[in-house]
Short mmCIF file of C-alpha atoms in Angstrom, two decimals:
data_model
loop_
_atom_site.label_atom_id
_atom_site.label_comp_id
_atom_site.label_asym_id
_atom_site.label_seq_id
_atom_site.Cartn_x
_atom_site.Cartn_y
_atom_site.Cartn_z
CA MET A 1477 -43.78 -16.00 126.62
CA VAL A 1478 -40.24 -15.41 127.31
CA ASN A 1479 -39.91 -16.87 130.56
CA GLN A 1480 -41.59 -20.07 128.99
CA MET A 1481 -38.10 -19.20 126.34
CA ILE A 1482 -35.99 -19.14 129.19
CA ALA A 1483 -37.58 -22.35 130.78
CA SER A 1484 -37.83 -24.78 127.78
CA GLN A 1485 -35.47 -23.40 125.04
CA PHE A 1486 -32.60 -20.79 124.07
CA ILE A 1487 -31.03 -19.69 120.76
CA SER A 1488 -27.79 -18.23 120.47
CA LEU A 1489 -26.80 -14.44 120.36
CA TYR A 1490 -26.11 -14.68 116.88
CA ASP A 1491 -29.14 -16.05 116.00
CA LEU A 1492 -30.55 -13.10 118.65
CA CYS A 1493 -28.15 -10.98 116.86
CA VAL A 1494 -28.92 -12.45 113.52
CA LEU A 1495 -33.31 -11.89 114.56
CA ILE A 1496 -32.54 -8.16 115.91
CA ARG A 1497 -31.17 -7.99 111.91
CA GLU A 1498 -34.00 -9.03 110.70
CA VAL A 1499 -36.63 -7.15 112.00
CA VAL A 1500 -34.61 -4.39 111.56
CA GLY A 1501 -34.34 -4.64 108.46
CA ASP A 1502 -38.52 -5.76 108.13
CA ASN A 1503 -39.31 -2.41 109.86
CA PHE A 1504 -37.83 0.59 108.51
CA PRO A 1505 -38.25 1.90 104.89
CA GLU A 1506 -34.97 1.75 102.82
CA TYR A 1507 -34.08 4.64 103.77
CA ILE A 1508 -35.32 7.37 106.98
CA TRP A 1509 -35.08 10.60 107.37
CA VAL A 1510 -33.05 11.59 111.01
CA VAL A 1511 -31.27 14.68 112.87
CA ALA A 1512 -29.23 14.58 115.16
CA GLU A 1513 -25.82 16.60 116.78
CA ILE A 1514 -22.54 15.04 116.04
CA ALA A 1515 -20.95 13.89 118.72
CA ASN A 1516 -17.60 12.76 116.94
CA ILE A 1517 -16.52 12.54 114.14
CA LYS A 1518 -13.31 10.81 112.05
CA GLU A 1519 -12.37 9.78 109.08
CA ASN A 1520 -10.13 6.78 108.85
CA GLN A 1521 -7.40 5.78 106.24
CA ASN A 1522 -9.59 4.17 103.04
CA GLY A 1523 -11.85 7.83 103.56
CA HIS A 1524 -14.39 5.77 105.23
CA CYS A 1525 -16.48 8.85 108.33
CA TYR A 1526 -17.40 6.81 111.21
CA LEU A 1527 -20.04 9.36 113.01
CA GLU A 1528 -20.90 9.71 117.33
CA LEU A 1529 -24.69 11.55 116.30
CA VAL A 1530 -26.51 11.21 119.85
CA ASP A 1531 -29.35 13.29 120.53
CA LYS A 1532 -30.33 15.78 123.14
CA ASN A 1533 -32.28 17.37 126.23
CA GLU A 1534 -30.69 20.45 127.86
CA GLU A 1535 -27.21 18.75 127.10
CA ARG A 1536 -28.11 15.76 128.11
CA VAL A 1537 -27.80 12.76 126.22
CA ILE A 1538 -30.71 11.28 125.65
CA ALA A 1539 -30.05 9.07 122.18
CA GLN A 1540 -27.38 8.19 120.81
CA ALA A 1541 -26.46 5.79 117.91
CA ARG A 1542 -22.91 4.77 115.53
CA ALA A 1543 -23.17 5.77 111.94
CA THR A 1544 -20.81 5.63 109.13
CA ILE A 1545 -20.77 7.56 106.25
CA TRP A 1546 -18.78 5.36 102.97
CA ALA A 1547 -15.93 7.06 101.62
CA TYR A 1548 -17.36 6.14 97.98
CA ASN A 1549 -19.81 8.66 99.21
CA TYR A 1550 -19.01 11.07 101.99
CA ARG A 1551 -15.93 13.22 99.80
CA SER A 1552 -19.37 13.51 97.62
CA LEU A 1553 -21.53 14.21 100.78
CA SER A 1554 -18.91 16.98 102.16
CA TYR A 1555 -17.86 18.88 98.55
CA LYS A 1556 -21.33 18.95 98.79
CA PHE A 1557 -21.88 20.51 102.39
CA GLU A 1558 -18.77 22.28 102.66
CA LYS A 1559 -20.67 24.01 99.59
CA ALA A 1560 -23.81 25.19 100.78
CA THR A 1561 -22.71 25.79 104.98
CA GLY A 1562 -19.01 27.01 104.97
CA GLU A 1563 -18.66 24.36 107.24
CA THR A 1564 -17.20 21.01 107.61
CA LEU A 1565 -18.96 18.67 108.69
CA LYS A 1566 -17.83 18.76 112.72
CA ARG A 1567 -18.41 17.33 116.24
CA GLY A 1568 -21.36 19.81 117.78
CA MET A 1569 -23.30 20.32 114.28
CA LYS A 1570 -26.38 19.22 114.10
CA ILE A 1571 -27.64 17.36 110.39
CA LEU A 1572 -30.39 16.44 108.99
CA PHE A 1573 -29.36 12.85 106.90
CA SER A 1574 -31.43 9.94 105.64
CA ALA A 1575 -30.00 7.46 106.53
CA GLN A 1576 -30.29 3.64 106.16
CA VAL A 1577 -30.41 1.60 109.26
CA GLN A 1578 -28.44 -1.35 109.93
CA TYR A 1579 -28.33 -3.87 112.54
CA HIS A 1580 -24.62 -6.00 112.81
CA GLU A 1581 -24.23 -8.82 114.64
CA VAL A 1582 -21.26 -7.72 115.18
CA TYR A 1583 -21.00 -4.53 115.82
CA GLY A 1584 -24.44 -3.69 116.30
CA LEU A 1585 -27.17 -0.71 115.42
CA SER A 1586 -25.49 1.51 112.57
CA LEU A 1587 -27.11 4.70 110.50
CA ASN A 1588 -25.57 4.18 107.08
CA ILE A 1589 -25.47 7.40 106.12
CA LYS A 1590 -26.63 8.36 102.34
CA ASP A 1591 -27.39 12.22 102.42
CA ILE A 1592 -26.94 14.96 104.06
CA ASP A 1593 -29.54 17.99 104.10
CA PRO A 1594 -26.84 21.15 104.47
CA THR A 1595 -29.78 23.45 104.32
CA TYR A 1596 -31.37 22.36 107.29
CA SER A 1597 -27.77 23.24 108.93
CA THR A 1598 -27.47 26.67 108.14
CA GLY A 1599 -30.85 27.43 108.96
CA GLU A 1600 -29.41 25.46 111.87
CA MET A 1601 -25.74 27.05 112.13
CA ALA A 1602 -27.49 30.85 111.42
CA ARG A 1603 -29.83 29.45 114.48
CA LYS A 1604 -26.94 28.73 116.85
CA LYS A 1605 -25.31 32.05 115.37
CA ARG A 1606 -28.22 34.29 116.43
CA GLU A 1607 -28.54 33.31 119.67
CA THR A 1608 -24.90 33.94 120.61
CA VAL A 1609 -25.00 37.20 119.04
CA GLU A 1610 -28.75 37.85 120.68
CA ARG A 1611 -26.56 36.65 123.77
CA LEU A 1612 -23.70 39.17 123.42
CA LEU A 1613 -26.26 41.57 122.92
CA ARG A 1614 -27.46 41.05 126.31
CA GLU A 1615 -24.35 41.43 128.65
CA ASN A 1616 -23.48 44.24 126.58
CA LEU A 1617 -21.17 43.31 125.25
CA LEU A 1618 -21.40 43.94 121.04
CA GLU A 1619 -20.39 46.77 121.27
CA LEU A 1620 -17.49 46.56 124.19
CA ASN A 1621 -14.21 46.77 122.40
CA LYS A 1622 -16.26 48.98 119.57
CA SER A 1623 -15.80 52.04 122.41
CA LEU A 1624 -12.32 51.85 122.81
CA LEU A 1625 -10.17 54.58 121.41
CA LEU A 1626 -7.47 53.68 118.62
CA PRO A 1627 -4.36 54.26 119.13
CA LEU A 1628 -3.40 57.18 117.96
CA VAL A 1629 -0.73 55.66 116.17
CA PRO A 1630 -0.78 52.62 115.29
CA GLN A 1631 2.92 50.91 115.66
CA ARG A 1632 2.47 48.10 117.87
CA ILE A 1633 1.15 45.34 116.94
CA ALA A 1634 0.89 41.90 118.47
CA ILE A 1635 -0.78 40.11 115.61
CA ILE A 1636 -2.77 36.72 115.92
CA SER A 1637 -2.04 34.30 112.92
CA SER A 1638 -0.60 31.31 111.89
CA PRO A 1639 2.94 31.51 110.57
CA THR A 1640 1.89 29.52 108.09
CA ALA A 1641 -1.17 31.18 106.56
CA ALA A 1642 -0.84 32.94 103.16
CA GLY A 1643 -2.57 35.99 104.18
CA TYR A 1644 0.45 36.92 107.30
CA GLY A 1645 2.86 37.07 104.80
CA ASP A 1646 0.54 39.42 102.93
CA PHE A 1647 -0.05 41.19 105.83
CA MET A 1648 3.76 41.97 107.10
CA THR A 1649 5.08 42.13 103.40
CA HIS A 1650 2.94 45.00 102.92
CA LEU A 1651 3.66 46.06 106.56
CA GLN A 1652 7.08 46.57 106.06
CA GLU A 1653 7.64 47.48 102.55
CA ASN A 1654 4.53 50.51 103.19
CA SER A 1655 5.83 53.64 100.63
CA TYR A 1656 5.64 56.31 103.48
CA GLY A 1657 8.55 53.77 105.45
CA TYR A 1658 7.01 54.29 108.83
CA GLN A 1659 8.35 51.06 110.74
CA PHE A 1660 6.05 48.90 113.07
CA SER A 1661 6.63 46.88 115.40
CA LEU A 1662 5.33 43.46 115.29
CA SER A 1663 4.68 39.84 117.97
CA LEU A 1664 3.23 37.30 116.93
CA PHE A 1665 1.49 35.47 118.86
CA GLN A 1666 0.67 32.09 117.00
CA ALA A 1667 -2.28 30.07 117.21
CA LEU A 1668 -4.47 27.60 114.78
CA MET A 1669 -6.82 30.00 112.69
CA GLN A 1670 -9.13 26.74 111.96
CA GLY A 1671 -10.76 23.72 113.32
CA GLU A 1672 -11.92 23.14 116.81
CA GLU A 1673 -9.02 23.74 118.59
CA ALA A 1674 -8.95 27.30 117.11
CA SER A 1675 -11.00 28.94 119.35
CA PHE A 1676 -9.48 27.99 122.33
CA SER A 1677 -6.26 28.45 121.50
CA ILE A 1678 -6.62 32.12 119.74
CA ILE A 1679 -8.45 32.71 123.66
CA ALA A 1680 -4.71 31.25 124.82
CA ALA A 1681 -2.89 33.87 122.06
CA LEU A 1682 -5.25 36.82 123.96
CA GLN A 1683 -4.69 36.55 127.46
CA LYS A 1684 -0.89 36.07 126.47
CA ILE A 1685 -0.93 39.45 124.62
CA LYS A 1686 -2.61 41.09 127.91
CA LYS A 1687 0.10 40.10 130.34
CA GLN A 1688 1.68 41.99 128.27
CA ILE A 1689 -0.91 44.45 127.43
CA ASP A 1690 1.80 48.08 127.54
CA LEU A 1691 3.76 46.91 125.22
CA PHE A 1692 1.27 46.78 122.88
CA ASP A 1693 -0.99 49.33 120.93
CA LEU A 1694 -3.61 47.67 119.41
CA VAL A 1695 -4.20 43.28 118.28
CA VAL A 1696 -5.07 42.30 114.99
CA ILE A 1697 -6.63 38.47 114.63
CA ILE A 1698 -5.22 37.84 110.78
CA ARG A 1699 -6.19 34.38 108.90
CA GLY A 1700 -5.47 34.07 105.08
CA GLY A 1701 -7.97 34.15 102.36
CA GLY A 1702 -8.02 30.81 100.35
CA SER A 1703 -9.90 28.41 101.82
CA GLN A 1704 -13.47 29.40 102.83
CA ILE A 1705 -14.29 26.56 104.35
CA ASP A 1706 -14.60 26.00 109.01
CA LEU A 1707 -15.06 29.42 110.50
CA SER A 1708 -17.23 28.39 112.84
CA CYS A 1709 -14.65 28.93 115.76
CA PHE A 1710 -15.06 33.16 114.70
CA ASP A 1711 -19.38 32.22 115.69
CA ASP A 1712 -17.79 30.81 118.96
CA TYR A 1713 -19.58 31.75 122.47
CA GLU A 1714 -16.56 32.02 124.16
CA LEU A 1715 -13.65 34.08 122.13
CA SER A 1716 -15.94 36.53 121.14
CA ALA A 1717 -16.50 37.32 124.96
CA GLU A 1718 -12.80 37.54 125.09
CA ILE A 1719 -12.07 39.73 122.29
CA ALA A 1720 -15.39 41.54 123.49
CA ARG A 1721 -13.56 42.00 126.80
CA PHE A 1722 -9.95 42.73 125.53
CA PRO A 1723 -8.78 46.12 127.11
CA LEU A 1724 -6.88 46.90 123.35
CA PRO A 1725 -8.48 47.05 120.05
CA VAL A 1726 -9.18 43.93 118.59
CA VAL A 1727 -9.34 44.43 114.22
CA THR A 1728 -9.65 41.03 112.79
CA GLY A 1729 -8.78 40.35 108.31
CA ILE A 1730 -10.50 36.66 108.52
CA GLY A 1731 -10.51 36.48 105.19
CA HIS A 1732 -13.58 35.39 103.95
CA GLU A 1733 -16.01 36.07 101.78
CA ARG A 1734 -19.98 34.81 103.11
CA ASP A 1735 -21.06 36.64 106.48
CA ASP A 1736 -19.63 38.27 108.80
CA THR A 1737 -18.85 35.64 112.37
CA VAL A 1738 -19.30 36.63 115.32
CA VAL A 1739 -15.49 37.32 115.75
CA ASP A 1740 -15.95 40.23 112.72
CA MET A 1741 -19.47 41.63 114.62
CA VAL A 1742 -17.53 42.45 118.09
CA ALA A 1743 -14.12 43.61 117.10
CA HIS A 1744 -13.27 47.06 117.41
CA THR A 1745 -13.28 47.08 113.35
CA LYS A 1746 -13.94 44.36 110.54
CA LYS A 1747 -11.78 44.07 107.58
CA LYS A 1748 -12.45 41.32 104.77
CA THR A 1749 -8.89 40.45 104.82
CA PRO A 1750 -5.01 40.51 106.00
CA THR A 1751 -3.55 43.27 103.63
CA ALA A 1752 -7.00 45.38 104.28
CA VAL A 1753 -6.00 45.50 107.95
CA ALA A 1754 -1.98 46.18 107.02
CA GLU A 1755 -3.29 49.06 104.96
CA PHE A 1756 -6.12 50.60 108.05
CA LEU A 1757 -2.84 50.45 110.32
CA ILE A 1758 -0.89 52.11 107.70
CA SER A 1759 -3.92 54.77 107.56
CA GLY A 1760 -4.29 55.17 111.03
CA VAL A 1761 0.00 56.14 110.63
CA ARG A 1762 -0.61 58.39 108.24
CA LEU A 1763 -3.77 60.24 109.63
CA PHE A 1764 -1.38 61.33 112.08
CA GLU A 1765 1.14 62.29 110.44
CA THR A 1766 -1.43 64.50 108.46
CA GLN A 1767 -2.83 65.35 111.21
CA ILE A 1768 0.96 66.83 112.89
CA GLU A 1769 2.05 67.73 109.23
CA GLU A 1770 -1.03 70.58 109.25
CA LEU A 1771 -0.62 71.28 112.60
CA GLN A 1772 3.33 72.39 112.08
CA ASN A 1773 1.97 73.84 108.56
CA SER A 1774 -0.96 75.92 110.47
CA VAL A 1775 1.81 77.17 112.41
CA ILE A 1776 3.55 78.30 109.72
CA ARG A 1777 0.18 80.06 108.05
CA TYR A 1778 -0.88 82.05 111.70
CA SER A 1779 2.45 82.69 112.48
CA ASP A 1780 2.76 84.67 108.71
CA ARG A 1781 -0.65 85.91 109.85
CA LEU A 1782 0.20 86.76 113.03
CA LEU A 1783 3.81 88.33 112.07
CA GLU A 1784 1.48 89.76 108.19
CA ASN A 1785 -1.18 91.30 111.78
CA SER A 1786 2.15 93.06 113.36
CA ARG A 1787 3.69 94.72 110.80
CA PHE A 1788 1.02 96.21 109.36
CA SER A 1789 -0.84 97.14 113.56
CA LEU A 1790 2.52 99.04 113.63
CA GLN A 1791 1.95 100.07 110.50
CA GLU A 1792 -1.11 101.35 111.64
CA ASN A 1793 0.27 102.75 114.95
CA LEU A 1794 3.20 104.30 112.42
CA ASN A 1795 0.85 106.24 110.67
CA THR A 1796 -0.84 106.83 113.86
CA LEU A 1797 1.46 108.20 115.93
CA ASN A 1798 2.79 110.24 113.05
CA HIS A 1799 -0.68 112.05 112.32
CA ALA A 1800 -0.92 112.95 115.80
CA LEU A 1801 2.57 113.93 115.83
CA LYS A 1802 1.79 116.17 112.91
CA ASN A 1803 -1.75 117.54 114.38
CA ILE A 1804 0.61 118.22 117.89
CA LEU A 1805 3.09 119.50 115.56
CA SER A 1806 0.23 122.04 113.62
CA HIS A 1807 -1.12 122.46 116.77
CA THR A 1808 1.21 123.99 118.24
CA PHE A 1809 2.57 125.30 114.96
CA SER A 1810 -0.32 127.83 115.06
CA THR A 1811 -0.21 128.32 118.85
CA TYR A 1812 3.46 129.69 117.67
CA GLN A 1813 2.06 131.64 115.23
CA LEU A 1814 -0.70 133.47 116.90
CA LEU A 1815 1.50 134.03 119.80
CA ALA A 1816 3.93 135.52 116.97
CA ILE A 1817 1.18 137.23 115.47
CA ARG A 1818 0.16 138.65 118.37
CA PHE A 1819 3.38 139.38 119.71
CA CYS A 1820 3.85 140.88 116.48
CA LEU A 1821 0.39 142.82 116.62
CA ALA A 1822 1.55 143.30 120.45
CA SER A 1823 5.31 144.90 119.63
CA ARG A 1824 3.97 146.61 116.67
CA LYS A 1825 0.97 148.71 118.72
CA CYS A 1826 3.40 148.61 121.69
CA PHE A 1827 6.36 149.84 119.20
CA SER A 1828 4.08 152.32 117.62
CA ASP A 1829 2.51 153.77 120.78
CA HIS A 1830 6.31 154.73 121.60
CA GLN A 1831 6.54 155.53 118.38
CA ASN A 1832 4.13 158.27 118.64
CA ARG A 1833 5.16 159.27 122.49
CA LEU A 1834 8.34 159.58 120.59
CA SER A 1835 7.27 161.96 118.50
CA LEU A 1836 5.53 164.38 120.53
CA ILE A 1837 8.68 164.01 122.85
CA LEU A 1838 10.79 165.45 120.16
CA GLN A 1839 7.70 167.59 118.88
CA LYS A 1840 8.22 169.25 122.41
CA VAL A 1841 11.74 169.23 122.41
CA ASN A 1842 11.88 170.43 119.01
CA ALA A 1843 9.71 172.92 119.34
CA VAL A 1844 11.29 173.98 122.77
CA LEU A 1845 15.11 173.64 120.69
CA ARG A 1846 12.86 176.16 117.85
CA GLN A 1847 12.39 178.47 120.56
CA LYS A 1848 15.50 178.34 122.10
CA PHE A 1849 17.66 178.42 119.15
CA GLN A 1850 15.26 181.21 118.11
CA GLU A 1851 15.80 183.63 121.33
CA ALA A 1852 20.44 182.55 120.90
CA LYS A 1853 19.70 183.87 117.96
CA ASN A 1854 17.77 186.58 118.80
CA LYS A 1855 20.27 187.07 121.31
CA HIS A 1856 23.14 186.83 119.01
CA LEU A 1857 21.71 189.28 116.07
CA LEU A 1858 22.28 191.80 119.11
CA LEU A 1859 25.34 190.73 119.80
CA GLU A 1860 26.17 190.56 116.97
CA GLN A 1861 25.43 194.68 116.43
CA PHE A 1862 26.12 195.21 120.04
CA MET A 1863 29.90 193.53 118.78
CA TYR A 1864 29.82 195.54 114.69
CA HIS A 1865 28.96 198.84 117.17
CA PHE A 1866 31.57 198.20 119.71
CA ASN A 1867 34.06 197.01 116.43
CA PRO A 1868 37.84 199.35 117.15
CA MET A 1869 38.33 199.57 112.99
CA ASN A 1870 33.75 199.77 112.31
CA LEU A 1871 34.60 202.98 115.63
CA MET A 1872 37.60 203.22 113.39
CA LYS A 1873 35.62 204.39 110.59
CA ARG A 1874 33.46 206.41 112.20
CA GLY A 1875 36.05 208.36 112.90
CA PHE A 1876 37.09 207.81 116.67
CA SER A 1877 41.30 206.00 116.64
CA ILE A 1878 43.38 204.52 119.77
CA ALA A 1879 46.28 206.56 121.26
CA ARG A 1880 48.90 204.51 123.24
CA MET A 1881 52.38 205.56 124.67
CA ASN A 1882 55.39 203.52 125.15
CA GLY A 1883 53.10 200.29 124.34
CA ASN A 1884 50.34 200.92 126.68
CA LEU A 1885 46.94 202.40 125.59
CA LEU A 1886 45.84 206.69 126.78
CA THR A 1887 43.12 206.98 128.52
CA SER A 1888 43.67 209.43 130.06
CA VAL A 1889 46.19 212.92 129.46
CA LYS A 1890 47.42 212.43 133.14
CA GLN A 1891 49.53 209.78 131.22
CA ALA A 1892 50.11 212.44 128.89
CA LYS A 1893 53.70 214.36 129.27
CA SER A 1894 54.84 216.81 127.16
CA GLY A 1895 57.30 215.20 124.31
CA GLN A 1896 56.39 211.88 124.63
CA ILE A 1897 55.21 210.43 121.08
CA ILE A 1898 51.41 209.83 120.67
CA THR A 1899 50.68 206.60 118.55
CA THR A 1900 47.68 207.75 117.19
CA GLN A 1901 46.29 203.70 115.28
CA LEU A 1902 43.37 204.43 112.56
CA LEU A 1903 41.73 202.73 110.64
CA ASP A 1904 44.44 202.62 107.58
CA GLY A 1905 47.29 203.52 109.93
CA LEU A 1906 49.46 205.16 112.80
CA ILE A 1907 50.34 208.72 113.16
CA LEU A 1908 53.02 209.31 115.23
CA SER A 1909 53.41 213.30 117.24
CA LYS A 1910 54.50 215.28 119.84
CA VAL A 1911 52.87 216.28 123.20
CA GLU A 1912 53.50 219.78 122.99
CA ASP A 1913 50.61 220.50 125.46
CA LYS A 1914 47.78 219.14 127.05
CA SER A 1915 44.71 220.56 128.23
CA MET B 255 18.39 58.81 120.97
CA ASN B 256 17.92 62.02 122.38
CA LYS B 257 16.47 62.07 125.49
CA LYS B 258 13.76 65.15 123.77
CA ASP B 259 12.78 61.95 121.76
CA HIS B 260 10.82 60.48 124.45
CA ILE B 261 7.98 62.51 124.43
CA SER B 262 4.73 60.81 123.63
CA TYR B 263 3.16 60.80 120.27
CA LYS B 264 -0.20 62.00 122.25
CA GLN B 265 1.84 64.88 124.04
CA ALA B 266 3.30 66.05 120.52
CA LEU B 267 0.47 66.25 118.70
CA GLU B 268 -1.85 67.51 122.76
CA GLU B 269 1.34 70.43 122.41
CA LEU B 270 1.34 71.03 118.83
CA GLU B 271 -2.15 71.62 118.81
CA LYS B 272 -1.30 74.41 121.94
CA ILE B 273 1.25 75.87 119.56
CA VAL B 274 -2.09 76.30 117.71
CA ASP B 275 -4.20 77.45 119.40
CA GLU B 276 -2.26 80.11 120.86
CA ILE B 277 -0.78 81.32 117.24
CA GLU B 278 -3.94 80.59 115.77
CA ASN B 279 -6.08 83.00 119.05
CA GLY B 280 -3.05 85.49 119.04
CA GLU B 281 -2.76 84.81 122.25
CA ILE B 282 2.06 85.14 121.89
CA ASP B 283 4.24 87.44 122.00
CA VAL B 284 5.65 87.89 118.68
CA ASP B 285 8.82 87.89 120.36
CA LEU B 286 8.55 84.55 121.05
CA LEU B 287 6.36 83.50 118.19
CA SER B 288 9.82 82.55 116.25
CA GLU B 289 10.40 79.92 120.08
CA LYS B 290 7.20 78.22 119.21
CA VAL B 291 7.65 78.08 115.63
CA LYS B 292 10.86 76.11 116.09
CA ARG B 293 9.62 73.86 119.20
CA ALA B 294 6.74 72.80 116.60
CA THR B 295 8.80 71.69 113.81
CA VAL B 296 11.52 70.04 116.29
CA LEU B 297 7.86 68.08 117.70
CA SER B 298 6.57 67.44 114.16
CA GLN B 299 10.62 65.86 113.47
CA ILE B 300 10.63 63.96 116.28
CA CYS B 301 7.24 62.51 115.83
CA LYS B 302 7.66 62.20 112.00
CA SER B 303 11.57 60.24 112.14
CA LYS B 304 9.91 58.03 115.34
CA LEU B 305 6.68 56.24 112.86
CA ARG B 306 10.36 55.27 110.65
CA LYS B 307 12.37 54.53 113.57
CA THR B 308 13.66 51.13 112.41
CA GLN B 309 12.29 47.97 114.50
CA GLU B 310 15.33 47.66 116.90
CA GLU B 311 15.11 51.12 117.64
CA LEU B 312 11.52 50.98 117.35
CA ASP B 313 11.35 48.18 120.25
CA LYS B 314 14.19 49.93 122.64
CA LEU B 315 12.72 53.14 122.16
CA LEU B 316 8.90 51.94 123.13
CA SER B 317 9.81 50.14 126.23
CA GLU B 318 11.69 52.85 127.60
CA VAL B 319 8.97 54.84 127.22
CA GLU B 320 6.87 52.61 129.00
CA LYS B 321 8.49 51.78 131.57
CA GLU B 322 8.85 55.36 131.62
CA ASP B 323 5.10 55.76 132.29
CA ASN B 324 4.64 52.68 134.47
CA GLU B 325 7.70 54.53 136.64
CA GLN B 326 5.82 57.30 136.85
CA GLN B 327 2.42 55.38 137.19
CA GLU B 328 4.10 54.69 139.90
CA THR B 329 5.67 57.07 141.57
CA GLU B 330 2.59 59.57 140.93
CA PRO B 331 0.32 58.14 143.15
CA GLU B 332 2.55 58.91 146.27
CA PRO B 333 2.94 62.73 147.33
CA SER B 334 6.77 62.94 148.19
CA SER B 335 6.48 65.11 150.97
#
């Protein structure tokens, strides 16, 4: 039949296209639900949204079509979608939509989207996220960054953020005005924090930090609160893997309310807001300072205890020494006392022995003396008697007299001559007599 | 800036812990005690002031420490003899 048509008659392209339009218009219900992935999406000045939709079989495109969402519809649809999924409609996203199949003679086939069911995308995103998490888990990346030790003092901070983000300002103010007066060294590495380029941009910032890694203790990734949408860049596998493998602990403060992003899950520490991250850093420094203070207090406490102990043991030693000395002294004393007593006793005994001997001797001497004395006395008596008897006075009393001549004792008659004067001494005087004769 | 300020937080903490251990266990001679207590106070003061250096000082100090650390790391593996 076709051959016949070519051979016998033909129609214009326009006629053909009209025909196609009619066929299309007649053969499809007014609206049909379709699942497709957004390959591209653009919004023009008038607010109309133009999409490229694809269907893939393992990354290979097996179908492709254009679609439009007219401005009046797009505004309410995108609002509803964002509210439900926390995401904007964007490339790579799978959506379930109801559309009218249209054919235009000039523009060709196009799907006019009337409605989008966000729950399908939510489920689809959750599935993708789950797959990313499972992959990270399989590759042992999920806990890798968490296994790093937090720096002793998180003072040199590499910040990945956008300088215009509200959260960045809050973060800086909070850190710089901390009540303890801690100072932080803060270096900003600018990156896009939302949109399709965010993941790539953050990875680039991380690589920049990696080149001067020695200058930093910690990396923070912060993003202001406010917009709750467009967080899917933080579910990106490449970014999550980069963070997981990062040699420094990464702390996130991606202000959002919904479930943790994959980046939050692989990060060392996840905080809800940039301010909370600042608080975390300050408390980290505070912890160190407290540690130092406690150690110093311990030094003082233990020193006091040590000194007290030393003082106590010194006192103890002194007491012991005192006691020992007393012991020794009393022992010595008693020894000496004993000696003294013994000495006393001994000397007394010795003394009395000698005394006895002495008195014995004395008695003997006495006896001898008495005897001698008696003997002498007796002798003396005899002598006295003798003397008495021989005393001239006594002799004269008894009638003896002493005759002298010329002063000489007259002991012989021969001495006497006649006429000579003889002096005769009697007891009571002298008699002068003249010698007349001698016989 | 004093040369002694170059001690790292880790070194300071470890030294402090060592001092505390020594004193706690009574391993220390009472004669050396005041020296140790003085050292502990100095270490604590170094840390406390380092936590509060102005950013400029901090950057300078930290980069110097880094430099020293790096130099140390570079020279360490080669025995001088």
